[in-house]
mmCIF file of C-alpha atoms in Angstrom:
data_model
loop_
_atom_site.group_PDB
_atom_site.id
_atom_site.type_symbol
_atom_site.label_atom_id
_atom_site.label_comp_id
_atom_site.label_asym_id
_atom_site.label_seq_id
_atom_site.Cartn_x
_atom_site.Cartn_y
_atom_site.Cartn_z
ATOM 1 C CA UNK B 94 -72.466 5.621 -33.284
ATOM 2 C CA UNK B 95 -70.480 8.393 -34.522
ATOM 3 C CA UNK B 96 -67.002 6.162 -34.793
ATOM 4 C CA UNK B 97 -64.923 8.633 -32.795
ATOM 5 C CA UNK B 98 -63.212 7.798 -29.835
ATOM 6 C CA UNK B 99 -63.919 8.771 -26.158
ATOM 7 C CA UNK B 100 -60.632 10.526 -26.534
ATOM 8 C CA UNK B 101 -61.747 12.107 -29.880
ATOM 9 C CA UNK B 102 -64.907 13.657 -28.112
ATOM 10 C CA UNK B 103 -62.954 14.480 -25.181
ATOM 11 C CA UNK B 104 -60.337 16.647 -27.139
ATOM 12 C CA UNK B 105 -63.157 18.073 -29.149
ATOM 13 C CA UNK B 106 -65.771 19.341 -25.798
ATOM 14 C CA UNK B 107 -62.145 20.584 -24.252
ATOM 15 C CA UNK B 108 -61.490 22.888 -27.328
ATOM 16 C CA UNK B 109 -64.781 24.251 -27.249
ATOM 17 C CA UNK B 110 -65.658 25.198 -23.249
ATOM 18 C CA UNK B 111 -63.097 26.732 -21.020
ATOM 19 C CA UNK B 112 -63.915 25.575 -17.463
ATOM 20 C CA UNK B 113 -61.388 27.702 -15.942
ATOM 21 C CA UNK B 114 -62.581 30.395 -17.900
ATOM 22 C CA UNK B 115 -66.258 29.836 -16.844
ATOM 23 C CA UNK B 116 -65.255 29.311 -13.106
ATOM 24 C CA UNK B 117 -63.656 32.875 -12.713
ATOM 25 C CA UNK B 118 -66.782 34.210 -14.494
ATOM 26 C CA UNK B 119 -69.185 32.762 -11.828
ATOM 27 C CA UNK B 120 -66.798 33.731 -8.848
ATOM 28 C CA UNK B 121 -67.234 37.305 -10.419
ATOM 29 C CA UNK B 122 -70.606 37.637 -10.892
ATOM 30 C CA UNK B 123 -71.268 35.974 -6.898
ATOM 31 C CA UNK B 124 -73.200 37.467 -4.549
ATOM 32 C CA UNK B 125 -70.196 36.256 -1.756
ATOM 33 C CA UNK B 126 -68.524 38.912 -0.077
ATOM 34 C CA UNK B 127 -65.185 40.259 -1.206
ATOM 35 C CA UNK B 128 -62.572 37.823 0.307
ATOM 36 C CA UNK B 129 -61.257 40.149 3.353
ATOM 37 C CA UNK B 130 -58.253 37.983 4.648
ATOM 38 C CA UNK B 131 -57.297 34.386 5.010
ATOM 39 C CA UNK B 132 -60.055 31.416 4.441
ATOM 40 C CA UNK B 133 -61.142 29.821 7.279
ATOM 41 C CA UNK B 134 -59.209 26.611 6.798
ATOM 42 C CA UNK B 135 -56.470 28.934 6.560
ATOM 43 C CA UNK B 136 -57.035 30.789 10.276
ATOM 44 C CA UNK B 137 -57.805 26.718 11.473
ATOM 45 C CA UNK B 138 -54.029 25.530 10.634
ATOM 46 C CA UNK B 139 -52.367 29.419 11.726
ATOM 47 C CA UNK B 140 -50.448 29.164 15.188
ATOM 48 C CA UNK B 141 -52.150 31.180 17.693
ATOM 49 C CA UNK B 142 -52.262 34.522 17.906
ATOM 50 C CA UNK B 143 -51.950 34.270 21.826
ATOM 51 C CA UNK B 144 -52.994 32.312 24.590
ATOM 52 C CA UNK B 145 -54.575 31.565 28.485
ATOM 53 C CA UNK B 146 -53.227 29.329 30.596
ATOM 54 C CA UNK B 147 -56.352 28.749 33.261
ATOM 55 C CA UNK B 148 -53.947 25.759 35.181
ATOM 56 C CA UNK B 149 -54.494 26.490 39.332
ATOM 57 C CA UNK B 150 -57.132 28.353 38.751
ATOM 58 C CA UNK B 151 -60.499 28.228 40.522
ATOM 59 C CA UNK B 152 -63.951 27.887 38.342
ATOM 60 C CA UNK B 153 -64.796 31.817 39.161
ATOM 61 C CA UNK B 154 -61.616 33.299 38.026
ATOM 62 C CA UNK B 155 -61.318 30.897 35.068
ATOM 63 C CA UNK B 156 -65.038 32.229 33.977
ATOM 64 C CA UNK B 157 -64.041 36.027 34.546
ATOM 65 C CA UNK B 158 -60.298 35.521 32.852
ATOM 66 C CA UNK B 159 -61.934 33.499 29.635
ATOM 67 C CA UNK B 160 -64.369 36.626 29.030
ATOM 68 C CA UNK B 161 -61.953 39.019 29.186
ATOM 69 C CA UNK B 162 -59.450 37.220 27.479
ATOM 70 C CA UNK B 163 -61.823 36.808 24.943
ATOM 71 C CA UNK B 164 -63.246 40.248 24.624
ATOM 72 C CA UNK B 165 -59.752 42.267 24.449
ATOM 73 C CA UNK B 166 -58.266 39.493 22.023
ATOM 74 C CA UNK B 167 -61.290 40.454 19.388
ATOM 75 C CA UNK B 168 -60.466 44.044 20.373
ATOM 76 C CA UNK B 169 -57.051 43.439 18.913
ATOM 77 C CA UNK B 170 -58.134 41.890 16.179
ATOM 78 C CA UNK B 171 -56.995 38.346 16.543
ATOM 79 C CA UNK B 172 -58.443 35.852 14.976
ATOM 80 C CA UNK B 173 -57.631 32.633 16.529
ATOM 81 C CA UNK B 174 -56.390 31.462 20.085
ATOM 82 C CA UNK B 175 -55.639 28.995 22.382
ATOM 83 C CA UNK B 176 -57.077 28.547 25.441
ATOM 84 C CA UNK B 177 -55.396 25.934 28.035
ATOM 85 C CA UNK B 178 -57.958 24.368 30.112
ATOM 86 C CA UNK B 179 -55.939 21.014 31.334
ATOM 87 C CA UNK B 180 -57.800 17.586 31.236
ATOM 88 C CA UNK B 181 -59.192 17.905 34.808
ATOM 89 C CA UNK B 182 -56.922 14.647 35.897
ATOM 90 C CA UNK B 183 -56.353 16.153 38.944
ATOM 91 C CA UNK B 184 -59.645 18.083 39.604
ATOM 92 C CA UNK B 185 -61.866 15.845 42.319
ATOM 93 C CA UNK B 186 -63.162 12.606 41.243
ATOM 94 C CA UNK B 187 -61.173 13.061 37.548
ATOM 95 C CA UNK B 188 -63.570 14.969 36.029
ATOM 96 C CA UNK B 189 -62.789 18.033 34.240
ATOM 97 C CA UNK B 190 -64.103 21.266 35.834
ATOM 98 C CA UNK B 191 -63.100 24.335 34.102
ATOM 99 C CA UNK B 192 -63.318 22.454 30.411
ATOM 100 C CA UNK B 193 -66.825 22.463 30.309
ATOM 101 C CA UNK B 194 -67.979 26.159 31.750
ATOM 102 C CA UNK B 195 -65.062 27.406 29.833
ATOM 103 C CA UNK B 196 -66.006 25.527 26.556
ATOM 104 C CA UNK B 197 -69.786 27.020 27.152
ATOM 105 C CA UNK B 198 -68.277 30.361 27.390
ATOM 106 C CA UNK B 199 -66.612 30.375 24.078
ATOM 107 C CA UNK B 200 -69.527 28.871 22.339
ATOM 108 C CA UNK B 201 -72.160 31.844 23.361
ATOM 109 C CA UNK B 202 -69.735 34.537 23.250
ATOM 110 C CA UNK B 203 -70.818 36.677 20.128
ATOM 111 C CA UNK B 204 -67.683 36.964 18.268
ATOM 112 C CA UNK B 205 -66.440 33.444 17.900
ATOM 113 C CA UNK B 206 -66.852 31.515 15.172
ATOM 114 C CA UNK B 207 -65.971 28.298 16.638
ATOM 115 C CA UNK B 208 -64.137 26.397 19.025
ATOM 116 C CA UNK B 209 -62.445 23.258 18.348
ATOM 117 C CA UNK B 210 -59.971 20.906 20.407
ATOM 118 C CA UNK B 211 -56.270 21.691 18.713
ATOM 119 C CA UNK B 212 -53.755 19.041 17.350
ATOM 120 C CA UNK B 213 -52.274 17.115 19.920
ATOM 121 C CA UNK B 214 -49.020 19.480 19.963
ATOM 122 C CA UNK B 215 -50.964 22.669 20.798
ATOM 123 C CA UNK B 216 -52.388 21.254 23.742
ATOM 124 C CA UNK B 217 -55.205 18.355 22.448
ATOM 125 C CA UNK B 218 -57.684 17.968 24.814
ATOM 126 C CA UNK B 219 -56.283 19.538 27.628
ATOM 127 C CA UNK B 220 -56.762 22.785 25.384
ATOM 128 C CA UNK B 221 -59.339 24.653 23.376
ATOM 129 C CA UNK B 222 -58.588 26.601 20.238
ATOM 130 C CA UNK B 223 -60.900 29.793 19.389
ATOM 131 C CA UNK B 224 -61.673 31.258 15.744
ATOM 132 C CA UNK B 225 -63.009 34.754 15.812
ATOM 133 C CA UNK B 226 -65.692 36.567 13.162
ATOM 134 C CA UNK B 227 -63.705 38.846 11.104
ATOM 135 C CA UNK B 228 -64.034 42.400 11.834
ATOM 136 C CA UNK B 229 -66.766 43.492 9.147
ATOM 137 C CA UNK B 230 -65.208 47.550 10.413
ATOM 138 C CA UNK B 231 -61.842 47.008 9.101
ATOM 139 C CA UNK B 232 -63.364 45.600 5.562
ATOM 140 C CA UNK B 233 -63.266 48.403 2.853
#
């Protein structure tokens, strides 16, 4: 053995490579995209941009009101929002009726990301929250 320390080596391999240094030269030579905006664990924690309230309404009208709601929020270049679906507690036998289609909805539409049940104090399971795709247009 050599007789130096763990320490010794330790001290020595830090003097001669600069991880920070190396990282920032990999993140420049990437083949990622050029960050455009906040991460995506960033958008997850953001309060929503806006929101739809489907409470009272009928299965139809919640189907219609999710797409468009959907459609024009993109358009405006959200990125995430709520929608409020309720538990279906008082929906016949219990059992959740707009949740599901609604969920479905969200999931195929083209320019989500994904759709995840919120924290507890932005609705929980009685709600859905929605992440958009970024724009690629507005990207310079």
């Amino acid at each position: 053995m050599s007789g130096k320390s763990f320490a010794e080596i330790y001290s020595q391999w830090e003097r001669t490579h600069d991880e920070g240094r190396e990282i920032a030269r990999r993140a420049k030579t990437s083949d990622a995209p050029e960050n455009d905006g906040p991460s995506i664990n960033q958008i997850r924690r953001m309060a929503a941009q806006d929101e739809l309230d489907l409470h009272e309404m009928i299965l139809d009208d919640a189907v219609a009101a999710t797409k468009q709601f959907l459609d024009r929020s993109y358009s405006r270049g959200f990125r995430k929002v709520h929608i409020i679906t309720g538990k279906g507690i008082h929906s016949k036998n219990g059992e959740a009726v707009l949740r599901p289609s609604v969920l479905r909805i969200c999931q195929e539409h083209p320019k989500v990301r994904e759709v995840f049940v919120p924290k507890a104090a932005e609705g929980g399971s009685g709600a859905l929250s929605v992440i958009f795709k970024a724009d690629r247009r507005s990207v310079v």
